[in-house]
CSV table of C-alpha atoms in Angstrom, one decimal:
chain,number,residue,atom,x,y,z
A,248,MET,CA,0.0,0.0,0.0
A,249,LEU,CA,1.3,3.5,-0.8
A,250,ASN,CA,2.3,5.6,2.1
A,251,ASN,CA,1.2,9.2,2.6
A,252,PHE,CA,4.4,10.7,1.2
A,253,ALA,CA,4.0,8.7,-2.0
A,254,LEU,CA,0.3,9.8,-2.3
A,255,VAL,CA,1.3,13.4,-2.1
A,256,ASN,CA,4.2,13.3,-4.5
A,257,ILE,CA,3.1,10.7,-7.1
A,258,THR,CA,1.4,13.4,-9.3
A,259,GLU,CA,4.5,15.6,-9.1
A,260,LEU,CA,6.1,13.1,-11.6
A,261,ASN,CA,3.6,14.2,-14.2
A,262,PRO,CA,0.9,16.7,-12.9
A,263,ASP,CA,-1.1,16.5,-16.1
A,264,SER,CA,-1.4,12.8,-16.2
A,265,PRO,CA,-4.9,11.4,-15.6
A,266,THR,CA,-3.4,8.0,-14.9
A,267,TYR,CA,-1.5,9.3,-11.9
A,268,TYR,CA,-4.7,11.0,-10.5
A,269,ASN,CA,-6.7,7.9,-11.2
A,270,ASN,CA,-4.2,5.6,-9.4
A,271,ARG,CA,-3.9,7.9,-6.5
A,272,ALA,CA,-7.7,8.0,-6.2
A,273,ALA,CA,-7.7,4.2,-6.0
A,274,ALA,CA,-5.1,4.3,-3.2
A,275,LEU,CA,-7.0,6.9,-1.3
A,276,MET,CA,-10.2,4.9,-1.5
A,277,MET,CA,-8.3,1.9,0.0
A,278,LEU,CA,-7.2,4.2,2.8
A,279,LYS,CA,-10.9,5.3,3.4
A,280,LYS,CA,-10.0,8.9,2.4
A,281,THR,CA,-13.0,9.0,0.1
A,282,LYS,CA,-13.4,12.8,-0.1
A,283,ASP,CA,-9.8,13.2,-1.2
A,284,ALA,CA,-10.3,10.3,-3.7
A,285,LEU,CA,-13.3,12.0,-5.2
A,286,ASN,CA,-11.3,15.2,-5.9
A,287,ASP,CA,-8.6,13.1,-7.7
A,288,CYS,CA,-11.4,11.4,-9.7
A,289,LYS,CA,-12.8,14.7,-10.8
A,290,ARG,CA,-9.3,15.9,-11.8
A,291,ALA,CA,-8.7,12.7,-13.8
A,292,ILE,CA,-12.0,13.1,-15.6
A,293,SER,CA,-11.2,16.7,-16.4
A,294,LEU,CA,-7.9,15.5,-18.0
A,295,ASP,CA,-9.5,12.5,-19.7
A,296,PRO,CA,-13.3,12.7,-20.2
A,297,THR,CA,-13.2,9.2,-21.7
A,298,SER,CA,-11.7,7.4,-18.7
A,299,ILE,CA,-14.3,4.8,-17.6
A,300,LYS,CA,-12.2,3.9,-14.5
A,301,ALA,CA,-12.2,7.5,-13.4
A,302,PHE,CA,-16.0,7.8,-13.9
A,303,LEU,CA,-16.6,4.5,-12.0
A,304,ARG,CA,-14.5,5.6,-9.1
A,305,CYS,CA,-16.2,9.0,-9.1
A,306,ALA,CA,-19.6,7.4,-8.9
A,307,LYS,CA,-18.4,5.0,-6.2
A,308,CYS,CA,-17.0,7.8,-4.1
A,309,ASN,CA,-20.3,9.8,-4.4
A,310,PHE,CA,-22.2,6.6,-3.4
A,311,LEU,CA,-20.0,6.0,-0.4
A,312,LEU,CA,-20.4,9.6,0.7
A,313,GLY,CA,-24.2,9.4,0.5
A,314,ASN,CA,-24.4,11.7,-2.5
A,315,LEU,CA,-26.9,9.4,-4.1
A,316,SER,CA,-28.3,11.8,-6.8
A,317,GLU,CA,-24.8,12.6,-8.1
A,318,ALA,CA,-23.8,8.9,-7.9
A,319,GLU,CA,-26.8,8.0,-10.0
A,320,ARG,CA,-26.0,10.6,-12.6
A,321,VAL,CA,-22.4,9.4,-13.0
A,322,TYR,CA,-23.4,5.7,-13.1
A,323,THR,CA,-25.9,6.6,-15.8
A,324,GLN,CA,-23.2,8.3,-17.7
A,325,VAL,CA,-20.9,5.3,-17.4
A,326,LEU,CA,-23.6,2.9,-18.7
A,327,ASN,CA,-24.2,5.2,-21.6
A,328,MET,CA,-20.5,5.1,-22.4
A,329,ASP,CA,-20.3,1.3,-21.8
A,330,PRO,CA,-23.6,-0.5,-21.5
A,331,THR,CA,-21.8,-3.8,-20.9
A,332,SER,CA,-19.9,-2.6,-17.7
A,333,SER,CA,-20.8,-5.2,-15.1
A,334,GLN,CA,-19.2,-3.1,-12.3
A,335,ALA,CA,-21.4,-0.2,-13.2
A,336,LYS,CA,-24.5,-2.4,-13.3
A,337,THR,CA,-23.8,-4.1,-9.9
A,338,GLU,CA,-23.0,-0.8,-8.1
A,339,TYR,CA,-26.0,0.9,-9.7
A,340,LEU,CA,-28.3,-1.9,-8.3
A,341,GLN,CA,-26.8,-1.3,-4.8
A,342,LEU,CA,-27.5,2.4,-5.2
A,343,ASN,CA,-31.1,1.7,-6.0
A,344,GLN,CA,-31.4,-0.7,-3.1
A,345,VAL,CA,-30.2,2.1,-0.8
A,346,LYS,CA,-32.6,4.6,-2.3
A,347,ASP,CA,-35.5,2.1,-1.7
A,348,TYR,CA,-34.4,1.8,2.0
A,349,ILE,CA,-34.5,5.6,2.5
A,350,GLN,CA,-37.8,5.9,0.8
A,351,GLN,CA,-39.2,3.2,3.1
A,352,ALA,CA,-37.7,5.1,6.1
A,353,GLU,CA,-39.4,8.3,5.1
A,354,ILE,CA,-42.8,6.4,4.9
A,355,TYR,CA,-42.2,4.7,8.2
A,356,LEU,CA,-41.3,7.9,9.9
A,357,LYS,CA,-44.4,9.7,8.5
A,358,ASN,CA,-46.6,6.8,9.7
A,359,GLY,CA,-45.1,6.8,13.2
A,360,GLN,CA,-43.4,3.4,12.7
A,361,PHE,CA,-40.2,4.5,14.4
A,362,PRO,CA,-38.5,1.1,15.1
A,363,LEU,CA,-38.9,0.2,11.4
A,364,THR,CA,-37.5,3.7,10.5
A,365,LEU,CA,-34.4,3.0,12.4
A,366,ASN,CA,-34.0,-0.5,11.0
A,367,VAL,CA,-34.1,0.5,7.4
A,368,ILE,CA,-31.8,3.5,7.9
A,369,ASP,CA,-29.2,1.2,9.6
A,370,ARG,CA,-29.5,-1.3,6.7
A,371,ALA,CA,-29.0,1.5,4.2
A,372,THR,CA,-25.9,2.9,6.0
A,373,THR,CA,-24.1,-0.5,5.8
A,374,PHE,CA,-23.3,0.3,2.2
A,375,LEU,CA,-21.9,3.8,3.0
A,376,GLU,CA,-18.8,5.2,4.7
A,377,GLU,CA,-20.6,8.5,5.6
A,378,ILE,CA,-24.2,8.9,6.6
A,379,PRO,CA,-25.9,11.9,4.8
A,380,THR,CA,-27.1,14.6,7.2
A,381,LYS,CA,-30.7,14.1,6.0
A,382,TRP,CA,-30.5,10.5,7.2
A,383,LYS,CA,-29.0,11.5,10.5
A,384,LEU,CA,-31.9,13.9,11.1
A,385,MET,CA,-34.4,11.2,10.2
A,386,LYS,CA,-32.8,8.8,12.7
A,387,GLY,CA,-32.6,11.6,15.3
A,388,GLU,CA,-36.3,12.3,14.9
A,389,ALA,CA,-37.2,8.5,15.2
A,390,LEU,CA,-35.1,8.3,18.4
A,391,LEU,CA,-36.7,11.4,19.8
A,392,GLU,CA,-40.2,9.8,19.3
A,393,GLN,CA,-39.0,6.7,21.1
A,394,LYS,CA,-37.9,9.0,24.0
A,395,ASP,CA,-34.2,8.0,23.5
A,396,TYR,CA,-33.3,11.6,24.1
A,397,GLY,CA,-29.6,10.9,24.8
A,398,SER,CA,-29.0,9.3,21.4
A,399,ALA,CA,-31.1,11.8,19.5
A,400,SER,CA,-29.3,14.7,21.2
A,401,GLN,CA,-25.9,13.2,20.3
A,402,ILE,CA,-26.9,13.2,16.6
A,403,ALA,CA,-28.0,16.8,16.7
A,404,ILE,CA,-24.8,17.9,18.5
A,405,ASP,CA,-22.6,16.0,16.0
A,406,ILE,CA,-24.3,17.7,13.0
A,407,LEU,CA,-24.0,21.2,14.6
A,408,ARG,CA,-20.3,20.6,15.3
A,409,SER,CA,-19.7,20.2,11.6
A,410,ASP,CA,-22.4,22.6,10.4
A,411,ALA,CA,-23.5,25.2,12.9
A,412,GLN,CA,-25.9,26.7,10.4
A,413,ASN,CA,-28.0,23.6,10.0
A,414,SER,CA,-31.5,24.8,10.8
A,415,ASP,CA,-33.0,21.4,11.1
A,416,ALA,CA,-30.4,20.2,13.6
A,417,HIS,CA,-31.1,23.2,15.8
A,418,VAL,CA,-34.8,22.2,15.7
A,419,LEU,CA,-34.0,18.6,16.6
A,420,ARG,CA,-31.9,19.9,19.6
A,421,ALA,CA,-34.7,22.3,20.6
A,422,GLN,CA,-37.3,19.5,20.5
A,423,ILE,CA,-35.2,17.4,22.8
A,424,LEU,CA,-34.7,20.2,25.3
A,425,TYR,CA,-38.4,21.1,25.1
A,426,LEU,CA,-39.4,17.5,25.9
A,427,GLU,CA,-36.9,17.4,28.8
A,428,GLY,CA,-38.5,20.5,30.3
A,429,ASP,CA,-35.8,23.1,29.5
A,430,ASN,CA,-37.9,25.6,27.7
A,431,ASN,CA,-35.4,28.5,27.8
A,432,LYS,CA,-32.7,26.5,26.0
A,433,ALA,CA,-35.3,25.1,23.6
A,434,ALA,CA,-36.3,28.7,22.7
A,435,CYS,CA,-32.7,29.7,22.1
A,436,HIS,CA,-32.2,26.9,19.6
A,437,CYS,CA,-35.5,27.7,17.8
A,438,GLN,CA,-34.4,31.3,17.5
A,439,GLU,CA,-31.0,30.2,16.0
A,440,ALA,CA,-32.9,27.9,13.6
A,441,LEU,CA,-35.0,30.8,12.4
A,442,ARG,CA,-31.9,32.9,12.0
A,443,CYS,CA,-30.4,30.2,9.7
A,444,ASP,CA,-33.7,29.6,7.9
A,445,PRO,CA,-36.5,32.2,8.5
A,446,ASP,CA,-39.0,29.9,6.8
A,447,ASN,CA,-38.5,27.0,9.2
A,448,SER,CA,-42.1,26.4,10.4
A,449,LYS,CA,-41.2,23.8,13.0
A,450,ALA,CA,-38.9,26.2,14.7
A,451,ARG,CA,-41.6,28.9,14.8
A,452,VAL,CA,-44.3,26.7,16.3
A,453,LEU,CA,-42.0,25.2,18.9
A,454,LEU,CA,-40.7,28.6,19.9
A,455,LYS,CA,-44.2,29.8,20.6
A,456,LYS,CA,-45.0,26.7,22.7
A,457,SER,CA,-41.8,26.8,24.7
A,458,LYS,CA,-42.2,30.5,25.5
A,459,ALA,CA,-45.9,30.0,26.5
A,460,LEU,CA,-45.2,27.0,28.8
A,461,GLU,CA,-42.2,28.7,30.5
A,462,SER,CA,-44.2,31.9,31.1
A,463,GLN,CA,-47.2,30.0,32.6
A,464,LYS,CA,-45.0,27.7,34.7
A,465,THR,CA,-43.0,30.7,36.1
A,466,ALA,CA,-46.3,32.6,36.9
A,467,GLY,CA,-47.7,29.6,38.6
A,468,ASN,CA,-44.5,29.2,40.7
A,469,GLU,CA,-44.6,32.8,41.7
A,470,ALA,CA,-48.2,32.6,42.8
A,471,PHE,CA,-47.4,29.5,44.8
A,472,GLN,CA,-44.5,31.3,46.5
A,473,ARG,CA,-46.7,34.2,47.6
A,474,LYS,CA,-49.2,31.6,48.8
A,475,ASP,CA,-51.9,32.7,46.3
A,476,TYR,CA,-52.9,29.0,45.9
A,477,LYS,CA,-56.1,29.7,44.0
A,478,GLU,CA,-54.3,31.7,41.3
A,479,ALA,CA,-51.5,29.1,41.2
A,480,TYR,CA,-54.1,26.4,40.6
A,481,ASP,CA,-55.7,28.4,37.8
A,482,ILE,CA,-52.4,29.1,36.1
A,483,TYR,CA,-51.1,25.5,36.2
A,484,SER,CA,-54.5,24.4,34.9
A,485,ALA,CA,-54.2,26.7,31.9
A,486,ALA,CA,-50.6,25.6,31.3
A,487,LEU,CA,-51.8,22.0,31.1
A,488,LYS,CA,-53.8,22.8,28.0
A,489,ILE,CA,-51.0,24.3,26.0
A,490,ASP,CA,-49.4,21.1,24.8
A,491,PRO,CA,-50.7,17.8,26.2
A,492,SER,CA,-48.3,15.9,23.9
A,493,ASN,CA,-45.3,17.1,26.0
A,494,SER,CA,-45.5,14.3,28.6
A,495,SER,CA,-42.4,15.5,30.5
A,496,MET,CA,-43.7,19.1,31.0
A,497,MET,CA,-47.3,17.8,31.7
A,498,SER,CA,-45.9,15.6,34.4
A,499,LYS,CA,-44.1,18.5,36.0
A,500,LEU,CA,-47.3,20.7,35.8
A,501,TYR,CA,-49.4,18.0,37.4
A,502,SER,CA,-46.8,17.7,40.1
A,503,ASN,CA,-46.9,21.4,40.7
A,504,ARG,CA,-50.7,21.5,40.8
A,505,SER,CA,-50.8,18.6,43.2
A,506,ALA,CA,-48.6,20.6,45.6
A,507,VAL,CA,-51.1,23.5,45.4
A,508,LEU,CA,-54.1,21.1,46.1
A,509,ILE,CA,-52.3,19.9,49.2
A,510,LYS,CA,-52.0,23.4,50.4
A,511,LEU,CA,-55.7,23.9,49.8
A,512,GLY,CA,-56.4,20.7,51.9
A,513,LYS,CA,-57.8,18.8,48.9
A,514,TYR,CA,-55.9,15.6,49.3
A,515,THR,CA,-58.1,13.4,47.2
A,516,GLU,CA,-57.8,15.8,44.2
A,517,SER,CA,-54.1,16.1,44.8
A,518,LEU,CA,-53.7,12.3,44.6
A,519,LYS,CA,-55.4,12.3,41.2
A,520,ASP,CA,-52.9,14.9,39.9
A,521,MET,CA,-50.0,12.9,41.3
A,522,ASP,CA,-51.3,9.7,39.7
A,523,LYS,CA,-51.4,11.5,36.3
A,524,ALA,CA,-47.8,12.8,36.9
A,525,LEU,CA,-46.5,9.3,37.6
A,526,ASP,CA,-48.4,7.8,34.7
A,527,LEU,CA,-46.5,10.2,32.4
A,528,ASP,CA,-43.2,9.8,34.3
A,529,PRO,CA,-43.1,6.6,36.5
A,530,ASN,CA,-39.6,7.6,37.8
A,531,PHE,CA,-40.6,11.0,39.2
A,532,VAL,CA,-39.1,10.5,42.7
A,533,LYS,CA,-40.3,13.8,44.0
A,534,VAL,CA,-43.9,12.9,43.3
A,535,LEU,CA,-43.5,9.4,44.7
A,536,ARG,CA,-42.4,11.0,48.0
A,537,ARG,CA,-45.1,13.6,48.0
A,538,ARG,CA,-47.8,11.0,47.3
A,539,ALA,CA,-46.4,8.8,50.1
A,540,ASP,CA,-46.6,11.7,52.5
A,541,THR,CA,-50.2,12.3,51.4
A,542,PHE,CA,-51.1,8.6,51.9
A,543,LEU,CA,-49.7,8.9,55.4
A,544,LYS,CA,-51.9,11.8,56.2
A,545,LEU,CA,-54.9,9.8,54.9
A,546,GLU,CA,-53.7,6.8,57.0
A,547,ARG,CA,-53.2,4.7,53.8
A,548,TYR,CA,-50.0,3.3,55.2
A,549,GLU,CA,-49.5,0.3,52.8
A,550,GLU,CA,-49.7,2.6,49.8
A,551,ALA,CA,-47.2,5.0,51.4
A,552,VAL,CA,-44.7,2.2,51.9
A,553,GLN,CA,-45.1,1.0,48.3
A,554,ASP,CA,-44.3,4.5,47.0
A,555,LEU,CA,-41.3,4.9,49.2
A,556,LYS,CA,-40.0,1.5,48.3
A,557,ALA,CA,-40.2,2.5,44.6
A,558,ALA,CA,-38.4,5.8,45.4
A,559,VAL,CA,-35.6,3.9,47.2
A,560,ASP,CA,-35.3,1.6,44.1
A,561,LEU,CA,-34.7,4.7,42.0
A,562,GLU,CA,-32.5,6.6,44.4
A,563,GLY,CA,-31.2,4.1,46.9
A,564,SER,CA,-28.3,6.3,48.0
A,565,ASN,CA,-30.7,9.0,49.3
A,566,SER,CA,-30.7,8.7,53.1
A,567,GLU,CA,-33.7,10.9,53.5
A,568,ILE,CA,-35.9,8.6,51.4
A,569,ARG,CA,-34.7,5.6,53.4
A,570,LYS,CA,-35.6,7.5,56.6
A,571,GLU,CA,-39.1,8.3,55.2
A,572,LEU,CA,-39.5,4.6,54.3
A,573,ARG,CA,-38.6,3.5,57.9
A,574,ASN,CA,-41.1,5.9,59.3
A,575,ALA,CA,-43.9,4.8,56.9
A,576,GLU,CA,-43.2,1.1,57.8
A,577,ARG,CA,-43.4,2.0,61.5
A,578,GLU,CA,-46.7,3.8,60.9
A,579,LEU,CA,-48.0,0.8,59.0
A,580,LYS,CA,-47.0,-1.5,61.9
A,581,LYS,CA,-48.6,0.9,64.4
A,582,SER,CA,-51.8,0.9,62.3
A,583,HIS,CA,-52.3,-2.8,63.0
A,584,ARG,CA,-52.7,-2.1,66.7
A,585,LYS,CA,-55.8,-0.6,68.4
A,586,ASP,CA,-56.0,3.1,67.8
A,587,TYR,CA,-56.4,4.5,71.2
A,588,TYR,CA,-56.7,8.0,69.9
A,589,LYS,CA,-59.7,7.0,67.9
A,590,ILE,CA,-61.2,5.2,70.8
A,591,LEU,CA,-61.0,8.4,72.9
A,592,GLY,CA,-61.9,10.5,69.9
A,593,VAL,CA,-58.9,12.8,70.1
A,594,SER,CA,-56.2,13.8,67.7
A,595,LYS,CA,-52.7,12.4,67.9
A,596,ASP,CA,-51.4,15.8,69.1
A,597,ALA,CA,-54.0,16.1,71.8
A,598,SER,CA,-52.8,17.6,75.1
A,599,GLU,CA,-52.9,15.8,78.4
A,600,SER,CA,-55.9,17.8,79.5
A,601,GLU,CA,-57.8,17.0,76.2
A,602,ILE,CA,-57.2,13.3,76.7
A,603,LYS,CA,-58.5,13.4,80.3
A,604,LYS,CA,-61.5,15.4,79.3
A,605,ALA,CA,-62.3,13.0,76.5
A,606,TYR,CA,-62.0,10.1,78.9
A,607,ARG,CA,-64.3,11.6,81.5
A,608,LYS,CA,-67.0,12.2,78.9
A,609,LEU,CA,-66.8,8.8,77.3
A,610,ALA,CA,-66.5,6.9,80.6
A,611,LEU,CA,-69.6,8.7,81.9
A,612,GLN,CA,-71.5,8.0,78.7
A,613,HIS,CA,-70.7,4.3,78.5
A,614,HIS,CA,-70.5,3.3,82.2
A,615,PRO,CA,-72.2,0.0,82.7
A,616,ASP,CA,-74.3,1.4,85.6
A,617,LYS,CA,-75.8,3.8,83.1
A,618,ASN,CA,-76.2,1.2,80.4
A,619,CYS,CA,-77.5,-1.8,82.3
A,620,GLY,CA,-77.7,-5.0,80.2
A,621,ASP,CA,-75.9,-3.3,77.3
A,622,SER,CA,-73.0,-5.5,76.4
A,623,ASP,CA,-71.7,-3.2,73.7
A,624,ALA,CA,-71.5,-0.4,76.2
A,625,GLU,CA,-69.6,-2.6,78.6
A,626,ILE,CA,-67.1,-3.5,75.9
A,627,LYS,CA,-66.8,0.2,74.9
A,628,PHE,CA,-66.2,1.2,78.5
A,629,LYS,CA,-63.4,-1.3,78.9
A,630,GLU,CA,-61.8,-0.1,75.6
A,631,ILE,CA,-62.0,3.5,76.9
A,632,GLY,CA,-60.3,2.4,80.1
A,633,GLU,CA,-57.7,0.5,78.2
A,634,ALA,CA,-57.0,3.6,76.0
A,635,TYR,CA,-56.6,5.9,78.9
A,636,ALA,CA,-54.3,3.4,80.7
A,637,ILE,CA,-51.9,4.0,77.8
A,638,LEU,CA,-52.5,7.6,76.8
A,639,GLY,CA,-52.9,8.8,80.3
A,640,ASP,CA,-49.4,7.6,81.3
A,641,PRO,CA,-46.8,9.9,79.7
A,642,ALA,CA,-44.2,7.1,79.5
A,643,LYS,CA,-46.5,4.5,78.0
A,644,LYS,CA,-47.9,7.2,75.6
A,645,GLN,CA,-44.4,8.0,74.4
A,646,ARG,CA,-43.7,4.3,73.7
A,647,TYR,CA,-47.0,3.9,72.0
A,648,ASP,CA,-46.5,6.9,69.8
A,649,SER,CA,-43.0,5.7,68.9
A,650,GLY,CA,-44.2,2.3,67.8
A,651,VAL,CA,-42.4,0.3,70.4
A,652,ASP,CA,-44.2,-3.0,71.1
A,653,LEU,CA,-45.6,-2.8,74.5
A,654,ASP,CA,-47.5,-5.2,76.8
A,655,GLY,CA,-51.0,-4.0,76.5
A,656,ILE,CA,-50.7,-2.8,72.9
A,657,ASN,CA,-51.2,-4.8,69.7
A,658,GLY,CA,-54.8,-5.8,70.5
A,659,GLN,CA,-54.5,-7.3,74.0
A,660,THR,CA,-54.1,-5.6,77.4
A,661,ASN,CA,-52.4,-7.1,80.5
A,662,PHE,CA,-53.2,-4.5,83.1
A,663,ASP,CA,-55.6,-5.7,85.8
A,664,VAL,CA,-57.3,-2.5,86.9
A,665,ASP,CA,-61.0,-2.4,86.3
A,666,PRO,CA,-61.9,0.6,84.1
A,667,ASN,CA,-64.2,1.7,86.9
A,668,LEU,CA,-61.0,2.7,88.8
A,669,PHE,CA,-60.1,5.3,86.3
A,670,PHE,CA,-63.6,6.5,86.2
A,671,GLN,CA,-63.7,6.9,90.0
A,672,MET,CA,-60.3,8.6,89.9
A,673,PHE,CA,-61.8,11.4,87.8
A,674,MET,CA,-65.4,11.6,89.1
A,675,GLY,CA,-64.7,11.4,92.8
A,676,ALA,CA,-66.7,9.9,95.7
A,677,GLU,CA,-69.4,12.5,95.6
A,678,MET,CA,-70.9,11.5,92.3
A,679,PRO,CA,-74.7,10.7,92.4
A,680,ASN,CA,-75.9,7.2,92.2
A,681,MET,CA,-76.0,6.1,88.6
A,682,GLY,CA,-78.6,3.4,89.0
A,683,GLY,CA,-76.5,0.8,90.8
A,684,SER,CA,-76.8,-0.3,94.5
A,685,ARG,CA,-73.2,-1.0,95.1
A,686,GLY,CA,-71.4,0.3,98.2
A,687,GLY,CA,-71.1,4.0,99.0
A,688,HIS,CA,-72.4,6.0,96.0
A,689,GLY,CA,-73.3,3.3,93.5
A,690,PHE,CA,-69.7,2.6,92.3
A,691,PRO,CA,-67.8,-0.6,92.7
A,692,PHE,CA,-65.1,0.8,95.0
A,693,GLY,CA,-65.1,2.0,98.5
A,694,SER,CA,-63.9,5.4,99.8
A,695,PHE,CA,-62.0,8.0,97.9
A,696,SER,CA,-59.8,10.9,98.9
A,697,SER,CA,-61.0,14.5,98.7
A,698,GLN,CA,-59.2,14.8,95.3
A,699,GLY,CA,-61.3,12.0,93.8
A,700,PHE,CA,-58.5,9.4,93.9
A,701,PRO,CA,-58.9,6.0,95.6
A,702,ARG,CA,-57.3,5.7,99.0
A,703,GLN,CA,-54.3,3.5,98.9
A,704,ARG,CA,-55.0,0.0,99.9
A,705,SER,CA,-53.6,-3.4,99.0
A,706,SER,CA,-56.8,-4.2,97.2
A,707,PHE,CA,-60.2,-2.9,96.2
A,708,HIS,CA,-63.4,-4.9,96.4
A,709,SER,CA,-65.7,-4.7,93.5
A,710,HIS,CA,-68.0,-7.0,91.6
A,711,SER,CA,-68.2,-7.3,87.9
A,712,HIS,CA,-71.6,-7.3,86.2
A,713,GLY,CA,-71.7,-11.0,86.5
A,714,GLY,CA,-70.6,-11.3,90.2
A,715,HIS,CA,-68.1,-10.1,92.8
A,716,GLY,CA,-64.4,-10.1,92.6
A,717,THR,CA,-61.3,-8.5,93.9
A,718,HIS,CA,-58.9,-6.4,91.7
A,719,GLN,CA,-55.4,-5.9,92.9
A,720,PHE,CA,-54.1,-2.4,92.2
A,721,HIS,CA,-50.5,-1.6,93.2
A,722,PHE,CA,-49.2,1.9,93.2
A,723,GLY,CA,-45.6,2.3,92.1
């Protein structure tokens, strides 16, 4: 094979010899320097317009470089000069096969058959050394429609590196940025595309959409920041109508509107928007975390755990998400126990006095002496006493709230004090008879102190509704 020095200097032996240019073109083609070979072919033809070899190499070089129209013209010229040329016939058939592939690709692309588009373009390019820019743009558009933004973006960038004035490449890059949610950069590429080609309609339409979406999103964010949630909701709703086909931006807008709905206390509607956001972008971790938090507020603990597990799968290194998952799992575990707050009808942040007040009211309402023969009231009364035994004791309440497994939680209680005891502790010994005939004032216990607490004894005598018994109560 000729070295580069020989290739440069061979024509210096006779600069007007078509044979030398023809031979150097052949060598350059072997070295894959097809553009240089094409120049030598053209020089050889200009020196000898009858050289079939020069024409064949010129046609082949154009073919390899993707200049199909020029290659077809030269092959036709060769066959006119020598209709029996088997090389010209073979290569001309290959040329037509490639043209058929590209025509198919155009049809597939127009019909939305993107995998087939990519397939036939790849088959066509196996014949060539250099892919025509038009084919690259077709491939980039097909990749874009398949949401392979990385590969599509690389094609656009490669084209712009070699031809910064390519309007269609600017549009391709703008489309990718637009679908990724970067409206400002998308608008910049659209403006550059219009500078290169003022008649580029795609660029004009995309520029209008990107500016409108960015303007609405910014206005919605500003309204949210100043806590004007009604206006923010209206703005995001209007933005959602601009371009429903932009799934990435729609997902972000649904996410933003869901945050507004949470601020408005509309949790169910907020969940619907978060569902839509995740349908469009299943890997939207921010929305997974927000939906999990909303599920926790609605006491839908299993769903909260599922969302946070999905978030951990996506961002396993995020310690905050792992912490949120542990908390949700703890809340799920706690939800399987009796809810003493619900039994007393108080919130989880109720104060000590609110808990006591709720207990007094419910114990009086459901006391067996007031509901003779009502087994449901008796069960309720016991549950109320059980709840107060935990929530009325700061240490036990703290352990209950933290989710620590306790004796007396998880559905069964082990304390031996009759719920009447707690009732008497609050109501005192001066309460009127509630219908019973048990010692003192109609209650199952004996004397009480002036503060309403039972006097300290080793035992209290009482009888249940089915008979008499003794309950041991030890003060610590």
